[in-house]
Coordinates of C-alpha atoms in Angstrom, one line a residue:
Chain E
M1 CA -179.5 -378.6 8.2
N2 CA -175.8 -378.0 8.5
L3 CA -174.5 -375.1 10.5
E4 CA -171.1 -373.7 9.8
T5 CA -169.1 -370.8 11.0
K6 CA -166.0 -369.3 9.3
N7 CA -163.6 -367.1 11.2
L8 CA -166.5 -365.8 13.2
T9 CA -165.5 -362.8 15.3
Y10 CA -167.6 -360.4 17.3
E11 CA -166.5 -357.3 19.3
Y12 CA -168.5 -355.3 21.8
D13 CA -167.9 -351.5 21.7
A14 CA -166.0 -352.0 18.4
G15 CA -163.9 -349.0 17.5
T16 CA -163.5 -347.7 21.0
T17 CA -160.7 -348.1 23.5
Q18 CA -162.9 -350.5 25.5
A19 CA -163.5 -352.9 22.6
V20 CA -163.9 -356.4 23.9
R21 CA -163.5 -359.4 21.6
A22 CA -166.2 -361.7 22.9
V23 CA -166.0 -364.2 20.0
D24 CA -162.6 -364.6 18.4
D25 CA -162.1 -366.3 15.1
I26 CA -164.3 -369.4 15.6
S27 CA -164.6 -371.8 12.7
I28 CA -166.6 -374.9 13.4
S29 CA -169.1 -377.0 11.6
I30 CA -172.2 -378.7 13.1
P31 CA -173.7 -381.3 10.8
S32 CA -177.4 -382.1 10.9
G33 CA -178.5 -384.3 13.8
Q34 CA -175.7 -383.7 16.2
F35 CA -176.2 -383.1 20.0
V36 CA -173.5 -380.5 20.8
G37 CA -172.6 -379.0 24.1
I38 CA -171.0 -375.6 24.3
V39 CA -169.2 -375.2 27.5
G40 CA -167.3 -372.3 29.0
H41 CA -167.2 -370.4 32.2
T42 CA -169.1 -367.1 32.7
G43 CA -167.9 -364.4 30.3
S44 CA -166.2 -366.9 27.9
G45 CA -168.4 -365.7 25.0
K46 CA -170.7 -368.7 24.6
T47 CA -173.9 -366.6 24.8
T48 CA -172.6 -364.2 22.2
F49 CA -171.6 -367.1 20.0
V50 CA -175.1 -368.6 20.0
Q51 CA -176.6 -365.2 19.3
L52 CA -174.4 -365.0 16.3
L53 CA -175.5 -368.4 15.1
D54 CA -179.1 -367.3 15.1
G55 CA -178.3 -364.0 13.4
L56 CA -179.4 -361.9 16.4
L57 CA -176.0 -360.2 16.3
K58 CA -174.1 -359.2 13.2
P59 CA -170.5 -360.5 13.3
S60 CA -167.7 -358.0 13.2
S61 CA -166.1 -360.3 10.7
G62 CA -166.4 -363.8 9.4
S63 CA -169.7 -365.5 8.6
V64 CA -172.3 -368.1 9.6
Y65 CA -173.5 -370.5 7.0
L66 CA -176.8 -372.4 7.1
D67 CA -176.8 -375.2 4.5
G68 CA -174.0 -373.3 2.7
E69 CA -175.8 -369.9 2.6
D70 CA -174.5 -366.9 4.5
I71 CA -177.3 -365.9 6.9
N72 CA -176.0 -362.3 7.1
E73 CA -176.3 -361.8 3.3
K74 CA -178.7 -359.0 2.4
K75 CA -181.0 -361.1 0.3
Y76 CA -181.1 -364.0 2.7
D77 CA -184.6 -365.1 3.8
R78 CA -184.3 -364.6 7.5
K79 CA -187.9 -365.4 8.2
S80 CA -187.5 -369.0 7.1
M81 CA -184.2 -369.2 8.9
R82 CA -185.9 -368.2 12.1
A83 CA -188.4 -371.0 11.5
A84 CA -185.6 -373.5 11.0
M85 CA -183.6 -372.4 14.0
G86 CA -185.1 -372.0 17.4
I87 CA -183.2 -370.4 20.3
V88 CA -184.2 -370.6 24.0
F89 CA -182.6 -367.8 25.9
Q90 CA -181.3 -367.9 29.5
Y91 CA -184.3 -367.6 31.9
P92 CA -186.8 -367.8 28.9
E93 CA -189.7 -367.5 31.3
Y94 CA -189.2 -363.7 31.2
Q95 CA -190.3 -363.5 27.6
L96 CA -193.9 -364.7 28.3
F97 CA -196.5 -362.1 27.6
E98 CA -199.8 -363.5 26.4
T99 CA -203.0 -363.9 28.4
T100 CA -203.0 -367.7 28.3
V101 CA -200.4 -370.4 28.1
L102 CA -201.7 -371.7 24.8
K103 CA -201.8 -368.3 23.2
D104 CA -198.2 -367.7 24.2
V105 CA -197.0 -370.9 22.7
C106 CA -198.9 -370.1 19.5
F107 CA -197.0 -366.8 19.1
G108 CA -194.0 -368.4 17.3
P109 CA -196.0 -370.6 14.9
L110 CA -198.3 -367.8 14.0
N111 CA -195.4 -365.6 13.2
M112 CA -194.2 -368.3 10.9
G113 CA -197.4 -367.8 8.9
L114 CA -199.2 -370.9 10.0
S115 CA -203.0 -370.9 10.3
Q116 CA -204.6 -370.7 13.8
D117 CA -205.6 -374.4 13.7
E118 CA -202.1 -375.5 12.7
A119 CA -200.5 -373.3 15.3
T120 CA -202.7 -374.6 18.0
K121 CA -202.0 -378.2 17.0
Y122 CA -198.2 -377.6 17.1
A123 CA -198.5 -375.7 20.4
K124 CA -200.4 -378.5 22.1
E125 CA -197.9 -381.0 20.8
A126 CA -195.0 -379.0 22.2
L127 CA -196.7 -378.4 25.5
L128 CA -197.4 -382.1 25.9
K129 CA -193.8 -382.9 25.2
L130 CA -192.8 -380.7 28.0
G131 CA -195.3 -382.4 30.3
M132 CA -197.8 -379.6 30.5
Q133 CA -201.3 -381.0 30.7
E134 CA -204.4 -379.7 28.9
D135 CA -206.0 -378.2 32.0
S136 CA -203.3 -375.6 32.3
Y137 CA -203.6 -374.2 28.8
G138 CA -206.2 -371.6 29.6
A139 CA -204.3 -370.3 32.6
S140 CA -202.3 -367.1 32.6
P141 CA -198.6 -367.9 32.2
F142 CA -197.9 -365.4 35.0
E143 CA -199.8 -367.6 37.5
L144 CA -197.6 -370.7 37.0
S145 CA -194.7 -371.8 39.1
G146 CA -191.1 -370.9 38.0
G147 CA -190.5 -374.4 36.6
Q148 CA -193.8 -374.5 34.7
K149 CA -193.1 -371.1 33.2
R150 CA -189.8 -372.4 32.0
R151 CA -191.5 -375.3 30.3
V152 CA -194.1 -373.1 28.6
A153 CA -191.3 -370.8 27.4
I154 CA -189.4 -373.7 25.9
A155 CA -192.6 -375.1 24.4
G156 CA -193.0 -371.7 22.7
V157 CA -189.8 -372.2 20.8
L158 CA -190.4 -375.9 20.2
A159 CA -193.8 -375.3 18.7
M160 CA -192.1 -373.7 15.8
N161 CA -190.7 -377.1 14.9
P162 CA -187.2 -376.0 14.4
K163 CA -184.6 -378.2 12.7
I164 CA -181.9 -376.8 14.9
L165 CA -182.6 -376.0 18.6
I166 CA -180.2 -373.9 20.5
L167 CA -180.6 -373.6 24.3
D168 CA -178.7 -371.2 26.5
E169 CA -178.5 -372.6 30.0
P170 CA -182.0 -374.1 29.9
T171 CA -181.5 -375.8 33.3
A172 CA -180.3 -372.8 35.3
G173 CA -182.4 -372.5 38.5
L174 CA -184.3 -375.7 37.9
D175 CA -184.5 -378.4 40.6
P176 CA -182.7 -381.7 39.8
E177 CA -185.9 -383.4 38.7
G178 CA -186.8 -380.6 36.3
R179 CA -183.3 -380.5 35.0
D180 CA -183.3 -384.2 34.2
E181 CA -186.7 -383.9 32.5
V182 CA -185.6 -381.0 30.3
L183 CA -182.3 -382.7 29.4
G184 CA -184.1 -386.0 28.8
L185 CA -186.5 -384.2 26.4
L186 CA -183.6 -382.7 24.5
K187 CA -182.1 -386.2 24.1
K188 CA -185.4 -387.5 22.7
L189 CA -185.7 -384.6 20.3
N190 CA -182.2 -385.2 19.1
E191 CA -182.9 -388.9 18.6
S192 CA -185.9 -387.9 16.4
G193 CA -183.4 -386.0 14.2
M194 CA -183.2 -382.5 15.6
T195 CA -179.9 -380.8 15.9
V196 CA -179.5 -379.7 19.5
I197 CA -177.0 -377.2 20.7
L198 CA -176.8 -376.9 24.5
V199 CA -175.0 -374.1 26.1
S200 CA -174.0 -374.8 29.7
H201 CA -171.3 -374.3 32.3
S202 CA -172.2 -377.5 34.0
M203 CA -169.9 -380.3 32.8
E204 CA -172.1 -382.9 34.6
D205 CA -175.1 -382.0 32.4
V206 CA -173.2 -382.0 29.2
A207 CA -171.2 -385.1 29.9
K208 CA -174.3 -387.2 30.4
Y209 CA -176.3 -386.2 27.4
V210 CA -174.2 -384.7 24.7
G211 CA -172.3 -386.3 21.9
R212 CA -169.8 -383.6 21.1
I213 CA -168.4 -381.0 23.4
I214 CA -167.0 -377.6 22.3
V215 CA -165.1 -375.8 25.1
I216 CA -164.9 -372.1 24.6
N217 CA -162.4 -369.9 26.5
D218 CA -161.8 -366.2 25.9
G219 CA -163.9 -366.3 22.7
K220 CA -161.8 -369.1 21.2
V221 CA -162.5 -372.8 20.7
F222 CA -160.3 -374.4 23.4
L223 CA -161.2 -378.1 22.9
D224 CA -163.6 -379.8 20.5
G225 CA -164.4 -383.5 20.6
D226 CA -166.5 -386.2 22.3
G227 CA -166.8 -386.3 26.1
K228 CA -164.0 -388.8 26.7
E229 CA -161.6 -386.9 24.6
V230 CA -162.4 -383.5 26.2
F231 CA -162.4 -384.8 29.8
S232 CA -159.0 -386.4 29.2
H233 CA -157.6 -382.8 29.4
V234 CA -158.6 -382.3 33.0
K235 CA -155.5 -380.2 33.8
Q236 CA -156.2 -377.8 30.9
L237 CA -159.8 -377.6 31.8
E238 CA -158.9 -376.6 35.4
E239 CA -156.6 -374.0 34.2
I240 CA -159.4 -372.2 32.4
G241 CA -161.7 -372.4 35.4
L242 CA -163.7 -375.4 34.4
A243 CA -163.8 -378.9 35.8
A244 CA -164.4 -382.4 34.6
P245 CA -167.4 -384.2 36.0
E246 CA -167.0 -385.3 39.6
V247 CA -166.9 -388.9 38.6
A248 CA -163.8 -388.4 36.6
Y249 CA -162.1 -387.2 39.7
L250 CA -163.5 -390.1 41.7
M251 CA -162.2 -392.6 39.2
Q252 CA -158.8 -391.0 39.1
A253 CA -158.7 -391.2 42.9
V254 CA -159.7 -394.9 42.9
H255 CA -157.1 -395.5 40.3
D256 CA -154.4 -393.8 42.3
A257 CA -155.4 -395.8 45.3
G258 CA -154.2 -398.9 43.5
I259 CA -157.4 -400.3 42.1
P260 CA -156.8 -400.6 38.3
V261 CA -160.1 -399.1 37.0
S262 CA -160.3 -397.2 33.7
T263 CA -160.1 -393.4 34.2
N264 CA -161.7 -392.7 30.8
I265 CA -165.2 -392.4 32.3
T266 CA -167.7 -389.6 32.3
T267 CA -171.0 -390.7 33.8
V268 CA -172.0 -392.1 37.1
E269 CA -173.6 -395.2 35.5
E270 CA -170.4 -396.0 33.7
A271 CA -168.4 -395.5 36.8
A272 CA -170.7 -397.8 38.9
S273 CA -170.5 -400.7 36.4
E274 CA -166.7 -400.2 36.1
I275 CA -166.2 -400.4 39.8
L276 CA -168.6 -403.3 40.3
L277 CA -166.7 -405.2 37.5
K278 CA -163.5 -404.8 39.4
F279 CA -165.1 -406.1 42.6
Q280 CA -166.7 -409.1 40.9
T281 CA -163.5 -410.3 39.4
Chain C
M1 CA -177.3 -351.6 20.5
L2 CA -179.2 -350.3 23.5
K3 CA -176.4 -350.7 25.9
D4 CA -174.4 -347.9 24.5
I5 CA -176.4 -345.2 26.3
T6 CA -174.4 -343.8 29.1
L7 CA -176.0 -343.1 32.4
G8 CA -176.4 -339.4 32.7
Q9 CA -173.2 -338.6 30.9
Y10 CA -170.5 -338.7 33.6
Y11 CA -167.0 -338.6 32.2
R12 CA -164.5 -340.2 34.5
A13 CA -161.4 -338.0 35.1
D14 CA -159.5 -336.6 38.0
S15 CA -159.8 -332.9 38.3
V16 CA -160.5 -330.1 40.7
I17 CA -164.0 -329.8 39.3
H18 CA -164.6 -333.5 39.7
R19 CA -163.6 -333.5 43.3
M20 CA -165.6 -330.5 44.1
D21 CA -168.6 -330.9 46.4
A22 CA -171.8 -331.6 44.4
R23 CA -173.6 -328.8 46.2
T24 CA -171.1 -326.2 45.1
K25 CA -171.4 -327.4 41.5
I26 CA -175.2 -327.3 41.6
V27 CA -175.5 -323.9 43.1
G28 CA -172.7 -322.6 40.9
T29 CA -174.3 -323.8 37.8
V30 CA -177.7 -322.3 38.7
L31 CA -175.9 -318.9 39.4
Y32 CA -174.1 -319.2 36.1
M33 CA -177.4 -319.7 34.3
V34 CA -179.0 -316.8 36.0
S35 CA -176.0 -314.6 35.1
L36 CA -176.5 -315.5 31.4
F37 CA -180.0 -314.2 31.5
I38 CA -180.0 -311.1 33.5
F39 CA -177.8 -309.0 31.3
N40 CA -177.8 -308.3 27.6
N41 CA -174.5 -307.0 26.4
C42 CA -171.3 -308.3 24.8
I43 CA -169.0 -307.6 27.7
C44 CA -171.0 -309.8 30.0
Y45 CA -170.9 -312.6 27.5
A46 CA -167.2 -312.3 27.1
L47 CA -166.9 -312.6 30.9
A48 CA -169.2 -315.6 30.9
A49 CA -167.2 -317.2 28.1
I50 CA -163.9 -316.7 29.9
F51 CA -165.4 -318.2 33.0
L52 CA -166.7 -321.2 31.1
I53 CA -163.5 -321.8 29.2
T54 CA -161.5 -321.7 32.5
V55 CA -163.8 -324.3 34.1
M56 CA -163.7 -326.4 31.0
A57 CA -159.9 -326.4 31.0
L58 CA -159.9 -327.2 34.7
S59 CA -162.3 -330.1 34.3
K60 CA -160.0 -332.0 31.9
I61 CA -162.9 -333.1 29.8
P62 CA -162.0 -333.3 26.1
P63 CA -164.0 -330.6 24.2
K64 CA -165.0 -333.2 21.6
F65 CA -166.8 -335.1 24.3
M66 CA -168.5 -331.9 25.5
F67 CA -170.0 -331.0 22.1
R68 CA -171.1 -334.6 21.3
G69 CA -174.6 -334.1 22.5
M70 CA -174.9 -330.7 20.7
K71 CA -177.0 -332.3 17.9
S72 CA -180.0 -332.6 20.3
I73 CA -180.3 -328.9 20.8
L74 CA -179.5 -327.9 17.2
F75 CA -183.1 -327.6 16.3
L76 CA -183.8 -325.4 19.3
L77 CA -180.8 -323.1 18.3
L78 CA -182.0 -322.8 14.7
F79 CA -185.5 -322.1 15.7
T80 CA -184.4 -319.4 18.2
V81 CA -182.2 -317.7 15.6
F82 CA -185.0 -317.9 13.0
Y83 CA -187.6 -316.5 15.4
N84 CA -185.4 -313.6 16.4
I85 CA -184.2 -312.6 13.0
F86 CA -187.5 -312.8 11.2
L87 CA -190.0 -311.9 13.9
G88 CA -188.2 -309.2 15.9
T89 CA -189.3 -305.7 16.4
G90 CA -187.3 -302.4 15.9
T91 CA -185.9 -300.7 12.9
V92 CA -187.0 -302.6 9.9
I93 CA -184.5 -303.6 7.1
V94 CA -186.6 -305.9 4.9
K95 CA -190.3 -306.8 5.2
F96 CA -192.4 -309.5 3.5
W97 CA -195.7 -310.9 4.6
V98 CA -195.6 -311.4 8.4
F99 CA -191.8 -311.5 8.5
Q100 CA -189.6 -308.6 9.1
V101 CA -185.8 -308.4 9.5
T102 CA -184.7 -305.8 12.0
Y103 CA -181.3 -304.6 13.3
E104 CA -182.3 -305.4 16.8
G105 CA -183.5 -308.8 15.7
I106 CA -180.1 -309.7 14.3
V107 CA -178.3 -308.6 17.4
N108 CA -180.8 -310.4 19.6
A109 CA -180.5 -313.6 17.5
F110 CA -176.8 -313.5 18.0
Y111 CA -177.2 -313.0 21.8
M112 CA -179.7 -315.8 22.1
L113 CA -177.4 -318.2 20.2
V114 CA -174.5 -317.5 22.4
R115 CA -176.7 -317.7 25.5
L116 CA -178.2 -321.0 24.7
F117 CA -174.9 -322.4 23.6
M118 CA -173.2 -321.4 26.9
L119 CA -176.2 -322.6 28.9
Y120 CA -175.9 -326.0 27.3
V121 CA -172.1 -326.3 27.8
G122 CA -172.4 -325.0 31.4
S123 CA -175.0 -327.4 32.5
S124 CA -173.4 -330.4 30.8
L125 CA -170.1 -329.5 32.5
M126 CA -171.9 -330.2 35.7
T127 CA -173.4 -333.5 34.6
L128 CA -170.1 -334.6 33.1
T129 CA -168.1 -334.0 36.2
T130 CA -170.7 -335.3 38.8
T131 CA -172.0 -338.8 39.0
P132 CA -175.8 -339.1 39.2
N133 CA -175.5 -340.4 42.7
Q134 CA -173.5 -337.4 43.8
L135 CA -176.1 -335.2 42.2
T136 CA -179.0 -336.7 44.0
D137 CA -177.0 -336.5 47.3
G138 CA -176.3 -332.9 46.6
L139 CA -179.9 -332.1 45.8
E140 CA -181.1 -333.9 48.9
S141 CA -178.8 -331.9 51.1
L142 CA -179.7 -328.6 49.4
F143 CA -183.5 -329.3 49.7
K144 CA -183.3 -330.4 53.3
P145 CA -184.8 -327.1 54.6
L146 CA -188.0 -328.1 52.8
K147 CA -188.5 -330.7 55.4
I148 CA -190.2 -328.1 57.5
F149 CA -193.0 -328.1 55.0
R150 CA -193.3 -331.9 55.4
I151 CA -191.8 -332.6 52.0
P152 CA -190.2 -336.0 52.0
V153 CA -186.8 -334.8 50.6
H154 CA -184.9 -338.0 51.5
E155 CA -187.5 -340.3 50.0
M156 CA -187.6 -338.3 46.8
A157 CA -183.9 -338.4 46.5
M158 CA -183.9 -342.2 47.1
M159 CA -186.5 -342.6 44.4
M160 CA -184.4 -340.7 42.0
S161 CA -181.3 -342.7 42.7
I162 CA -183.2 -346.0 42.3
A163 CA -184.7 -344.8 39.1
L164 CA -181.3 -343.9 37.8
R165 CA -179.9 -347.2 38.8
F166 CA -182.7 -349.1 37.1
I167 CA -182.2 -347.5 33.7
P168 CA -179.2 -349.6 32.5
I169 CA -180.8 -352.8 34.0
L170 CA -184.0 -352.2 32.1
M171 CA -182.1 -351.4 29.0
E172 CA -180.3 -354.7 29.1
E173 CA -183.6 -356.5 29.8
T174 CA -185.3 -354.8 26.8
D175 CA -182.4 -355.9 24.6
R176 CA -182.7 -359.5 25.8
I177 CA -186.5 -359.6 25.4
M178 CA -186.3 -358.1 22.0
K179 CA -183.9 -360.7 20.9
A180 CA -186.0 -363.5 22.3
Q181 CA -189.1 -362.3 20.5
I182 CA -187.2 -361.7 17.3
A183 CA -186.0 -365.3 17.5
R184 CA -189.6 -366.4 17.9
G185 CA -190.4 -364.6 14.6
A186 CA -191.7 -361.3 15.9
D187 CA -191.6 -358.7 13.2
L188 CA -190.2 -355.5 14.7
E189 CA -189.2 -353.9 11.4
S190 CA -192.6 -353.7 9.7
R191 CA -193.4 -350.4 8.1
Q192 CA -197.1 -350.4 8.9
I193 CA -197.7 -348.3 12.1
S194 CA -200.5 -350.6 13.3
K195 CA -198.3 -353.6 13.0
R196 CA -195.5 -351.9 14.6
I197 CA -197.5 -350.9 17.7
K198 CA -198.9 -354.4 17.9
S199 CA -195.4 -355.8 17.8
L200 CA -194.5 -353.8 20.9
I201 CA -196.8 -355.8 23.1
P202 CA -194.6 -358.9 23.3
I203 CA -191.8 -356.6 24.4
L204 CA -193.6 -354.2 26.8
V205 CA -195.6 -356.8 28.7
P206 CA -192.5 -358.9 29.8
L207 CA -190.6 -355.7 30.5
F208 CA -193.3 -354.3 32.8
V209 CA -193.6 -357.7 34.5
S210 CA -189.9 -357.8 35.1
A211 CA -189.7 -354.2 36.3
F212 CA -192.4 -354.8 38.9
R213 CA -190.8 -358.0 40.0
R214 CA -187.4 -356.2 40.4
A215 CA -189.1 -353.4 42.3
G216 CA -190.8 -355.9 44.6
D217 CA -187.5 -357.7 45.2
L218 CA -185.7 -354.5 45.9
A219 CA -188.3 -353.3 48.4
L220 CA -188.1 -356.6 50.2
A221 CA -184.3 -356.4 50.3
M222 CA -184.4 -352.9 51.6
E223 CA -186.9 -353.8 54.2
A224 CA -184.8 -356.8 55.2
R225 CA -182.0 -354.5 55.9
C226 CA -184.2 -352.3 58.1
Y227 CA -184.5 -349.4 55.8
H228 CA -187.0 -347.0 57.3
G229 CA -186.6 -343.7 55.5
G230 CA -184.3 -340.8 56.1
D231 CA -184.6 -340.2 59.8
G232 CA -181.4 -340.9 61.7
R233 CA -179.7 -342.3 58.7
T234 CA -176.0 -341.8 58.2
R235 CA -174.1 -341.9 55.0
M236 CA -171.2 -344.0 53.8
K237 CA -169.9 -341.0 51.8
E238 CA -170.2 -337.9 53.8
M239 CA -170.3 -334.7 51.7
K240 CA -167.5 -332.5 52.9
F241 CA -167.0 -328.8 52.2
A242 CA -163.3 -328.6 51.4
G243 CA -160.8 -325.7 50.8
R244 CA -161.4 -326.0 47.0
D245 CA -165.1 -325.3 47.6
V246 CA -164.4 -322.2 49.5
A247 CA -162.0 -321.1 46.7
A248 CA -164.8 -322.0 44.2
W249 CA -167.2 -319.8 46.1
F250 CA -164.8 -316.9 45.9
V251 CA -164.4 -317.4 42.2
I252 CA -168.2 -317.6 41.6
A253 CA -168.8 -314.6 43.8
G254 CA -166.1 -312.7 41.9
Y255 CA -167.5 -313.7 38.6
F256 CA -171.0 -312.7 39.6
G257 CA -169.9 -309.4 40.9
A258 CA -168.0 -308.7 37.7
V259 CA -171.0 -309.5 35.6
I260 CA -173.3 -307.2 37.6
F261 CA -170.7 -304.4 37.3
C262 CA -170.3 -304.8 33.5
G263 CA -174.1 -305.2 33.1
I264 CA -174.6 -301.8 34.7
Y265 CA -171.6 -300.0 33.4
F266 CA -171.9 -301.0 29.8
K267 CA -175.7 -300.8 29.7
G268 CA -175.8 -298.8 26.5
F269 CA -173.5 -301.2 24.6
T270 CA -176.3 -303.1 22.8
D271 CA -177.9 -299.9 21.5
Y272 CA -174.5 -298.8 20.4
L273 CA -174.0 -302.1 18.6
V274 CA -177.4 -301.8 16.8
A275 CA -176.5 -298.3 15.7
E276 CA -173.1 -299.5 14.4
L277 CA -174.8 -302.3 12.5
Q278 CA -177.2 -299.9 11.0
T279 CA -174.6 -297.4 9.8
G280 CA -172.5 -300.3 8.4
L281 CA -175.4 -301.7 6.5
E282 CA -176.5 -298.3 5.2
L283 CA -172.9 -297.7 4.0
I284 CA -172.9 -301.0 2.1
V285 CA -176.3 -300.3 0.6
A286 CA -175.1 -296.9 -0.5
F287 CA -171.9 -298.4 -1.9
V288 CA -173.9 -301.0 -3.9
K289 CA -176.2 -298.3 -5.2
G290 CA -173.3 -296.2 -6.2
I291 CA -171.8 -299.0 -8.3
G292 CA -175.2 -299.6 -9.9

């Protein structure tokens, strides 16, 4: 499903003297199957933006189109839109409420009108994908560790089998291992055809996994392109309080030290092979 | 949508009333309320109105802002007026079924209306010019003598400030949880009551869990900073009785004295008003009859 925004604008406290334009005239298009990273520092409007994408906020002006249809139109079938678009909020573990893990994950699919059997099937699939084993399904979600809660909460969205998955800082507060697992899963989901939109302030995460990066600053699209293209604007990124991945700086330093390596590099693996190449020759 | 609710209703401005000690304002407001209820004649109300308008002007709060919350007491006002006009006792004008309209009733209804209105404006003047924290500090200091009776005044005030502080946090949390559950397909707009109540569970359970978690965290943080209740505790913001408070006390005392004087001196004024109303109405009736 193709997602598109046109002149999307959102103001908090609209009409008062304290009106804040959190999203300012954003027009982008996200075709089906892309893995997009939305990056911006705290308060740049990225969370507001993804809430607009999912129709949880009504835009002050402009529109969001899902497969060409305006999702804020009165007659629009929001229920099927919610089934098609899943959103995982920041710290999603705080939305758990059921008595058992399995029941909680079933909540979404059941709301979509699936039968109990189907819902259970989808829920189990989703839990397995997130590495939750059968023996924990009967446990209360409140007894789990923080990382496990996070997984159950993400599974709760994944079980709805969305075509588009939006995640707002899904790795915040996770240990490096948990982070790699979640991001790796997203990569796999994307490879199986799901559109994934990852909101993050961590350039490292985004650089490693994402195909396209949209940098948002002050509610506006600041840069939009693939990793190499975006990270070639290191200076501008620093001006708005963001940074390129550490490797980019390292390669720059190596280059400045007189070793003719390419500076157009965004991941540790690429950097390693590039440097090794120079030493071997 | 939920974040628009202001805490208390403090209006930030720089005025004498804002800078005044919270204790002066609390006691002053209570005295003012009492003054509205002890006397029942026009002159006293005129005095109260003058006093109120002066304080309002001094507080620099736009009147529009003051009357914004008026809607919430509209029903109470209408009910009081209705009750007084149709169920009063005294000289009957019209009577049907259990209802009777009396001259005294009409005058009383008018008094009650003015009274409630001024009561509302007077008390909101206090909450508009005093932050909730100043209010709790003021109350704590005023109720300190109750310590003799082993009432934990400081602890209660602390509970009150914490509760106030938590309101906006929990509001935000509710907003977030609601959005998350809507995104998972929760139907919060169903018309059926049973469904509606059921749909609250996915919101209330996480909300309570998070409230308890936050309360636990806060208790731990307070303990880690050696909080041990009110004994021997000093304040960052000492409450000081300044010259303006002394002046305020003179004004309040003057006002109160004037009200008592007018209340006694113009005691018969209400009866006079009722009689006037009666003659007036009788004249009109006679006039209408004369035309007929």
